[in-house]
């Protein structure tokens, strides 16, 4: 029987949540026995090769490309999981949500102390910046949420094993954190 597939992506995130996936250490060998990795920065597969059982999403949506990728994960993954505070609540990138977008762009590209002859990028090849950073569940349906910045490796491991084996998740207090 073919193994179920798992896919991962980083939207507006820092890759710290992916580092936490790798922090399951030698259990990654056990994970490789249970699943096959599909589209993911971990193996550098760029496109889906078929339907995946699980999609792990790091980061929220700050631009049009993030939205497009997130929608493709919803379409190709049976179970979609928001991993970490950026995916769940917008995280650090959403600190710009209280400031008008124009003000953010002006500060970054025109008025910042290190800017010389600045201009706001407007190449049509670039993804459009959204008015604010959106948590993933405001864009597509999310099935599960793994909190933390990043979530502990044990939390990711326990949740994946539960999903892949159909057993109840073992989530003791010590493996869950909200910062
Ligand atoms: S939740 Fe934390 S570790 Fe994960 S992408 Fe956001 S800032 Fe990075």
PDB file of N, CA and C and ligand atoms in Angstrom, residues 10-20 58-60 83-88 90-93 146-151 179, ligand 1:
ATOM      1  N   UNK A  10       6.118  27.357   3.847  1.00  0.00           N
ATOM      2  CA  UNK A  10       6.300  28.529   4.698  1.00  0.00           C
ATOM      3  C   UNK A  10       5.742  29.729   3.949  1.00  0.00           C
ATOM      4  N   UNK A  11       4.737  30.374   4.519  1.00  0.00           N
ATOM      5  CA  UNK A  11       4.160  31.590   3.913  1.00  0.00           C
ATOM      6  C   UNK A  11       4.891  32.780   4.548  1.00  0.00           C
ATOM      7  N   UNK A  12       4.156  33.661   5.261  1.00  0.00           N
ATOM      8  CA  UNK A  12       4.849  34.758   5.941  1.00  0.00           C
ATOM      9  C   UNK A  12       5.346  34.240   7.291  1.00  0.00           C
ATOM     10  N   UNK A  13       6.428  33.467   7.231  1.00  0.00           N
ATOM     11  CA  UNK A  13       7.017  32.892   8.443  1.00  0.00           C
ATOM     12  C   UNK A  13       8.527  33.012   8.367  1.00  0.00           C
ATOM     13  N   UNK A  14       9.204  32.509   9.400  1.00  0.00           N
ATOM     14  CA  UNK A  14      10.668  32.667   9.462  1.00  0.00           C
ATOM     15  C   UNK A  14      11.403  31.343   9.305  1.00  0.00           C
ATOM     16  N   UNK A  15      10.674  30.271   9.013  1.00  0.00           N
ATOM     17  CA  UNK A  15      11.209  28.914   8.898  1.00  0.00           C
ATOM     18  C   UNK A  15      11.527  28.300  10.263  1.00  0.00           C
ATOM     19  N   UNK A  16      11.260  29.043  11.343  1.00  0.00           N
ATOM     20  CA  UNK A  16      11.492  28.466  12.676  1.00  0.00           C
ATOM     21  C   UNK A  16      10.593  27.266  12.922  1.00  0.00           C
ATOM     22  N   UNK A  17       9.370  27.300  12.390  1.00  0.00           N
ATOM     23  CA  UNK A  17       8.462  26.155  12.583  1.00  0.00           C
ATOM     24  C   UNK A  17       8.970  24.942  11.805  1.00  0.00           C
ATOM     25  N   UNK A  18       9.563  25.165  10.632  1.00  0.00           N
ATOM     26  CA  UNK A  18      10.171  24.045   9.908  1.00  0.00           C
ATOM     27  C   UNK A  18      11.365  23.484  10.694  1.00  0.00           C
ATOM     28  N   UNK A  19      12.122  24.387  11.338  1.00  0.00           N
ATOM     29  CA  UNK A  19      13.239  23.913  12.169  1.00  0.00           C
ATOM     30  C   UNK A  19      12.710  23.020  13.287  1.00  0.00           C
ATOM     31  N   UNK A  20      11.547  23.378  13.810  1.00  0.00           N
ATOM     32  CA  UNK A  20      10.966  22.571  14.886  1.00  0.00           C
ATOM     33  C   UNK A  20      10.528  21.199  14.365  1.00  0.00           C
ATOM     34  N   UNK A  58       3.204  26.861   7.704  1.00  0.00           N
ATOM     35  CA  UNK A  58       3.892  27.836   8.569  1.00  0.00           C
ATOM     36  C   UNK A  58       3.619  29.227   8.008  1.00  0.00           C
ATOM     37  N   UNK A  59       3.339  30.182   8.888  1.00  0.00           N
ATOM     38  CA  UNK A  59       3.175  31.572   8.451  1.00  0.00           C
ATOM     39  C   UNK A  59       1.752  31.899   8.006  1.00  0.00           C
ATOM     40  N   UNK A  60       1.424  33.172   8.113  1.00  0.00           N
ATOM     41  CA  UNK A  60       0.134  33.650   7.631  1.00  0.00           C
ATOM     42  C   UNK A  60       0.265  34.180   6.211  1.00  0.00           C
ATOM     43  N   UNK A  83       0.552  25.622  11.711  1.00  0.00           N
ATOM     44  CA  UNK A  83       1.645  25.323  12.637  1.00  0.00           C
ATOM     45  C   UNK A  83       2.269  26.642  13.095  1.00  0.00           C
ATOM     46  N   UNK A  84       2.115  26.960  14.381  1.00  0.00           N
ATOM     47  CA  UNK A  84       2.785  28.142  14.926  1.00  0.00           C
ATOM     48  C   UNK A  84       1.933  29.399  14.894  1.00  0.00           C
ATOM     49  N   UNK A  85       2.394  30.381  15.680  1.00  0.00           N
ATOM     50  CA  UNK A  85       1.590  31.599  15.890  1.00  0.00           C
ATOM     51  C   UNK A  85       1.390  32.411  14.608  1.00  0.00           C
ATOM     52  N   UNK A  86       2.378  32.407  13.712  1.00  0.00           N
ATOM     53  CA  UNK A  86       2.208  33.201  12.491  1.00  0.00           C
ATOM     54  C   UNK A  86       1.063  32.651  11.652  1.00  0.00           C
ATOM     55  N   UNK A  87       0.970  31.324  11.535  1.00  0.00           N
ATOM     56  CA  UNK A  87      -0.134  30.730  10.775  1.00  0.00           C
ATOM     57  C   UNK A  87      -1.460  30.901  11.513  1.00  0.00           C
ATOM     58  N   UNK A  88      -1.415  30.804  12.843  1.00  0.00           N
ATOM     59  CA  UNK A  88      -2.655  30.822  13.629  1.00  0.00           C
ATOM     60  C   UNK A  88      -3.188  32.249  13.832  1.00  0.00           C
ATOM     61  N   UNK A  90      -1.171  35.298  12.698  1.00  0.00           N
ATOM     62  CA  UNK A  90      -0.434  36.315  11.938  1.00  0.00           C
ATOM     63  C   UNK A  90       0.963  36.525  12.491  1.00  0.00           C
ATOM     64  N   UNK A  91       1.122  36.335  13.817  1.00  0.00           N
ATOM     65  CA  UNK A  91       2.442  36.406  14.446  1.00  0.00           C
ATOM     66  C   UNK A  91       3.138  37.745  14.264  1.00  0.00           C
ATOM     67  N   UNK A  92       4.453  37.712  14.299  1.00  0.00           N
ATOM     68  CA  UNK A  92       5.244  38.952  14.213  1.00  0.00           C
ATOM     69  C   UNK A  92       4.926  39.780  12.962  1.00  0.00           C
ATOM     70  N   UNK A  93       4.791  39.146  11.771  1.00  0.00           N
ATOM     71  CA  UNK A  93       4.510  39.974  10.582  1.00  0.00           C
ATOM     72  C   UNK A  93       3.229  40.793  10.734  1.00  0.00           C
ATOM     73  N   UNK A 146      -1.602  24.007  15.794  1.00  0.00           N
ATOM     74  CA  UNK A 146      -0.539  23.623  16.736  1.00  0.00           C
ATOM     75  C   UNK A 146       0.135  24.912  17.216  1.00  0.00           C
ATOM     76  N   UNK A 147      -0.155  25.336  18.455  1.00  0.00           N
ATOM     77  CA  UNK A 147       0.349  26.635  18.920  1.00  0.00           C
ATOM     78  C   UNK A 147       1.821  26.592  19.316  1.00  0.00           C
ATOM     79  N   UNK A 148       2.407  27.797  19.401  1.00  0.00           N
ATOM     80  CA  UNK A 148       3.786  27.944  19.832  1.00  0.00           C
ATOM     81  C   UNK A 148       4.577  28.750  18.818  1.00  0.00           C
ATOM     82  N   UNK A 149       5.679  29.333  19.261  1.00  0.00           N
ATOM     83  CA  UNK A 149       6.539  30.111  18.356  1.00  0.00           C
ATOM     84  C   UNK A 149       7.983  29.723  18.602  1.00  0.00           C
ATOM     85  N   UNK A 150       8.406  28.598  18.024  1.00  0.00           N
ATOM     86  CA  UNK A 150       7.589  27.647  17.255  1.00  0.00           C
ATOM     87  C   UNK A 150       6.942  26.623  18.186  1.00  0.00           C
ATOM     88  N   UNK A 151       6.002  25.814  17.665  1.00  0.00           N
ATOM     89  CA  UNK A 151       5.493  24.700  18.471  1.00  0.00           C
ATOM     90  C   UNK A 151       6.645  23.758  18.800  1.00  0.00           C
ATOM     91  N   UNK A 179       3.701  30.693  23.407  1.00  0.00           N
ATOM     92  CA  UNK A 179       4.521  31.869  23.116  1.00  0.00           C
ATOM     93  C   UNK A 179       5.465  31.569  21.981  1.00  0.00           C
TER      94      UNK A 179
HETATM   95  S1  LIG B   1       5.528  30.979  14.695  1.00  0.00           S
HETATM   96 FE1  LIG B   1       7.531  31.729  15.367  1.00  0.00          FE
HETATM   97  S2  LIG B   1       8.964  30.180  14.643  1.00  0.00           S
HETATM   98 FE2  LIG B   1       7.041  29.874  13.484  1.00  0.00          FE
HETATM   99  S3  LIG B   1       7.275  31.076  11.605  1.00  0.00           S
HETATM  100 FE3  LIG B   1       6.285  32.417  13.114  1.00  0.00          FE
HETATM  101  S4  LIG B   1       7.985  33.542  14.104  1.00  0.00           S
HETATM  102 FE4  LIG B   1       8.871  31.782  13.033  1.00  0.00          FE
END
